[in-house]
Amino acid sequence: KGVPVIPGDIAVTSGDVARIAAKLGAPLVLKIASKDIAHKTEVGGVRLNVLPADASKVFDEVIASVKKAAPKAKIEGVVVSPMREKGLELLVGIKRDPSWGLMLAVGFGGVLVELMVDVAIAPLPVTPSDVKAMFGRLRGAKLIKGYRGGRPVDMERLAEIVVKIANAAHDLGPGLESLEINPLFVGDDVIEALDALTIWSA
């Protein structure tokens, strides 16, 4: 659907990790891949700034941690991707409301979700102009505009990507309960989804 996603691959064995790590280079992020785990950090399923030489060992540590914390979870492997730094982490979420239908929420993501609780909400469909107005309503809007010498976000591109995410959620059909991209990383020259979670109706 044209939504940029961070490059990476799923490792099932420590040998897979070594191969992927050598291809991607350092530093790396390792995240558990499991449909049964919504909050990966809470079960020790995320490791940041991993050097390629340590990737196989960290892979084993992540698997062991998750198995201990969530023994019933089905583990598909570990996602290995390059570390992204020096940028903003945003939240883009779509949730189905019984009365209003699909609703879009945008705000600050990553560790700032619970810290700032700063989101703007609108019913779908939305236009790029709608999305830009939503980000403008955030309390932390100055961060997006380039606070204290920071580089301002390319709002045209960001708005277009958010609209594509919203359209993708709509196209997934009535069985979709929610789609959350957290974080959507916004750097100097890149905007890409780092993690996503979908929930379907029974």
Short mmCIF file of C-alpha atoms in Angstrom, two decimals:
data_model
loop_
_atom_site.label_atom_id
_atom_site.label_comp_id
_atom_site.label_asym_id
_atom_site.label_seq_id
_atom_site.Cartn_x
_atom_site.Cartn_y
_atom_site.Cartn_z
CA LYS A 1 0.00 0.00 0.00
CA GLY A 2 3.01 2.28 -0.22
CA VAL A 3 3.67 2.51 3.52
CA PRO A 4 7.45 2.49 4.08
CA VAL A 5 8.65 -0.20 6.48
CA ILE A 6 12.08 -0.55 8.06
CA PRO A 7 14.23 -3.21 6.32
CA GLY A 8 14.80 -6.39 8.26
CA ASP A 9 14.17 -10.10 8.43
CA ILE A 10 12.91 -12.76 10.84
CA ALA A 11 15.49 -15.06 12.38
CA VAL A 12 14.41 -18.49 13.57
CA THR A 13 17.85 -19.73 14.61
CA SER A 14 21.04 -18.11 15.87
CA GLY A 15 22.55 -18.92 12.48
CA ASP A 16 19.85 -16.86 10.81
CA VAL A 17 20.68 -13.95 13.10
CA ALA A 18 24.36 -14.04 12.20
CA ARG A 19 23.55 -13.97 8.48
CA ILE A 20 21.03 -11.13 8.78
CA ALA A 21 23.24 -9.12 11.12
CA ALA A 22 26.18 -9.35 8.74
CA LYS A 23 23.98 -8.05 5.93
CA LEU A 24 22.45 -5.15 7.88
CA GLY A 25 25.47 -4.01 9.88
CA ALA A 26 25.50 -2.29 13.26
CA PRO A 27 23.78 -1.26 15.39
CA LEU A 28 20.75 -3.55 15.37
CA VAL A 29 17.38 -3.99 17.02
CA LEU A 30 16.10 -7.45 17.93
CA LYS A 31 12.36 -7.85 18.60
CA ILE A 32 10.41 -10.98 19.37
CA ALA A 33 7.93 -12.00 16.67
CA SER A 34 4.76 -13.40 18.23
CA LYS A 35 1.09 -12.73 17.56
CA ASP A 36 0.43 -13.58 21.21
CA ILE A 37 2.58 -10.73 22.56
CA ALA A 38 1.34 -7.16 22.16
CA HIS A 39 3.84 -5.44 24.47
CA LYS A 40 7.24 -6.87 23.64
CA THR A 41 9.31 -4.86 26.10
CA GLU A 42 7.31 -6.15 29.07
CA VAL A 43 8.49 -9.72 28.44
CA GLY A 44 12.10 -8.88 27.59
CA GLY A 45 11.40 -9.21 23.90
CA VAL A 46 13.26 -6.12 22.67
CA ARG A 47 16.98 -5.38 22.64
CA LEU A 48 18.48 -2.19 21.21
CA ASN A 49 21.94 -1.21 19.95
CA VAL A 50 23.06 -4.79 19.41
CA LEU A 51 26.39 -5.27 17.64
CA PRO A 52 26.48 -7.92 14.88
CA ALA A 53 29.09 -9.89 16.82
CA ASP A 54 26.69 -10.14 19.78
CA ALA A 55 23.51 -10.78 17.79
CA SER A 56 23.46 -14.58 18.14
CA LYS A 57 23.97 -14.39 21.91
CA VAL A 58 21.29 -11.71 22.28
CA PHE A 59 18.93 -13.79 20.14
CA ASP A 60 19.22 -16.65 22.65
CA GLU A 61 18.68 -14.23 25.54
CA VAL A 62 15.54 -12.76 24.00
CA ILE A 63 14.04 -16.17 23.28
CA ALA A 64 14.80 -17.37 26.82
CA SER A 65 13.35 -14.23 28.39
CA VAL A 66 10.12 -14.42 26.43
CA LYS A 67 9.65 -18.14 27.10
CA LYS A 68 10.02 -17.48 30.81
CA ALA A 69 7.71 -14.45 30.91
CA ALA A 70 5.10 -15.77 28.46
CA PRO A 71 5.42 -19.57 28.31
CA LYS A 72 2.16 -20.04 26.38
CA ALA A 73 3.02 -17.58 23.62
CA LYS A 74 3.76 -18.99 20.17
CA ILE A 75 7.12 -17.61 19.07
CA GLU A 76 7.66 -17.19 15.33
CA GLY A 77 11.23 -15.94 15.67
CA VAL A 78 13.04 -12.66 16.22
CA VAL A 79 12.86 -9.67 13.90
CA VAL A 80 16.31 -8.23 13.18
CA SER A 81 16.43 -4.67 11.82
CA PRO A 82 18.78 -1.69 11.82
CA MET A 83 18.70 0.71 14.75
CA ARG A 84 17.14 4.10 14.03
CA GLU A 85 18.29 7.14 16.01
CA LYS A 86 18.10 10.94 15.90
CA GLY A 87 14.47 11.26 14.99
CA LEU A 88 10.92 11.42 16.30
CA GLU A 89 8.84 8.39 17.17
CA LEU A 90 5.16 8.90 16.35
CA LEU A 91 2.01 6.87 16.89
CA VAL A 92 -0.50 6.18 14.13
CA GLY A 93 -3.46 4.12 15.26
CA ILE A 94 -6.80 3.16 13.74
CA LYS A 95 -9.55 1.70 15.92
CA ARG A 96 -13.10 0.67 15.10
CA ASP A 97 -15.67 2.53 17.19
CA PRO A 98 -19.16 0.94 17.47
CA SER A 99 -20.85 4.27 16.71
CA TRP A 100 -18.36 6.19 14.57
CA GLY A 101 -16.64 3.43 12.62
CA LEU A 102 -12.89 3.60 11.99
CA MET A 103 -11.16 6.37 13.97
CA LEU A 104 -7.63 7.65 13.38
CA ALA A 105 -5.35 8.69 16.24
CA VAL A 106 -1.97 10.37 15.77
CA GLY A 107 0.47 11.44 18.44
CA PHE A 108 3.87 10.80 19.92
CA GLY A 109 4.91 7.16 20.04
CA GLY A 110 7.57 4.93 21.50
CA VAL A 111 8.21 5.57 25.19
CA LEU A 112 6.38 8.91 24.93
CA VAL A 113 2.94 7.30 24.43
CA GLU A 114 2.22 6.86 28.12
CA LEU A 115 4.42 9.75 29.23
CA MET A 116 2.86 12.50 27.14
CA VAL A 117 -0.62 11.07 26.42
CA ASP A 118 -0.72 13.54 23.52
CA VAL A 119 -2.99 12.42 20.67
CA ALA A 120 -5.44 13.89 18.17
CA ILE A 121 -8.40 11.85 16.92
CA ALA A 122 -10.58 12.05 13.79
CA PRO A 123 -13.01 9.74 11.97
CA LEU A 124 -11.97 8.20 8.66
CA PRO A 125 -11.64 8.99 5.83
CA VAL A 126 -9.05 11.75 6.18
CA THR A 127 -7.14 13.90 3.71
CA PRO A 128 -3.50 15.01 3.99
CA SER A 129 -4.79 18.43 5.11
CA ASP A 130 -6.79 16.77 7.88
CA VAL A 131 -3.71 14.89 9.06
CA LYS A 132 -1.55 18.01 9.12
CA ALA A 133 -4.21 19.78 11.17
CA MET A 134 -4.30 16.86 13.62
CA PHE A 135 -0.55 17.02 14.22
CA GLY A 136 -0.87 20.78 14.64
CA ARG A 137 -3.29 20.24 17.53
CA LEU A 138 -0.81 18.20 19.56
CA ARG A 139 0.67 19.81 22.66
CA GLY A 140 4.09 18.74 21.41
CA ALA A 141 3.58 20.16 17.91
CA LYS A 142 6.71 22.30 18.33
CA LEU A 143 8.82 19.13 18.22
CA ILE A 144 7.43 18.34 14.77
CA LYS A 145 8.03 21.88 13.53
CA GLY A 146 11.72 21.79 14.54
CA TYR A 147 12.09 22.71 18.20
CA ARG A 148 15.30 24.52 19.25
CA GLY A 149 17.21 24.05 16.06
CA GLY A 150 15.86 20.63 15.22
CA ARG A 151 15.06 19.87 11.62
CA PRO A 152 11.33 20.26 10.91
CA VAL A 153 9.40 17.20 9.78
CA ASP A 154 8.43 16.96 6.11
CA MET A 155 4.72 17.36 6.85
CA GLU A 156 3.62 16.80 3.28
CA ARG A 157 5.28 13.40 3.16
CA LEU A 158 4.24 12.48 6.70
CA ALA A 159 0.60 13.34 5.98
CA GLU A 160 0.62 11.31 2.77
CA ILE A 161 2.01 8.26 4.61
CA VAL A 162 -0.56 8.54 7.41
CA VAL A 163 -3.36 8.69 4.83
CA LYS A 164 -1.94 5.55 3.18
CA ILE A 165 -1.95 3.79 6.57
CA ALA A 166 -5.56 4.85 7.13
CA ASN A 167 -6.57 3.66 3.66
CA ALA A 168 -4.82 0.33 4.24
CA ALA A 169 -6.77 -0.14 7.48
CA HIS A 170 -10.02 0.55 5.64
CA ASP A 171 -9.12 -1.92 2.89
CA LEU A 172 -8.48 -4.68 5.45
CA GLY A 173 -12.24 -4.94 5.87
CA PRO A 174 -14.82 -5.09 8.65
CA GLY A 175 -12.95 -7.77 10.60
CA LEU A 176 -10.24 -5.30 11.61
CA GLU A 177 -10.67 -4.01 15.15
CA SER A 178 -7.48 -1.97 15.32
CA LEU A 179 -4.20 -1.27 13.57
CA GLU A 180 -1.41 0.45 15.46
CA ILE A 181 1.94 1.56 14.12
CA ASN A 182 4.14 2.45 17.06
CA PRO A 183 6.53 3.85 16.38
CA LEU A 184 6.39 5.50 13.00
CA PHE A 185 9.95 6.78 12.85
CA VAL A 186 10.57 10.21 11.36
CA GLY A 187 14.24 11.02 10.72
CA ASP A 188 16.04 13.60 8.61
CA ASP A 189 15.66 11.63 5.39
CA VAL A 190 13.39 8.72 6.26
CA ILE A 191 9.87 7.99 7.47
CA GLU A 192 9.15 4.34 8.13
CA ALA A 193 7.11 2.02 10.33
CA LEU A 194 9.26 0.29 12.93
CA ASP A 195 6.55 -1.86 14.51
CA ALA A 196 2.89 -2.66 13.94
CA LEU A 197 0.10 -4.50 15.71
CA THR A 198 -3.27 -5.58 14.31
CA ILE A 199 -6.24 -6.91 16.27
CA TRP A 200 -9.08 -8.75 14.55
CA SER A 201 -12.61 -9.42 15.71
CA ALA A 202 -13.38 -12.96 16.77
#
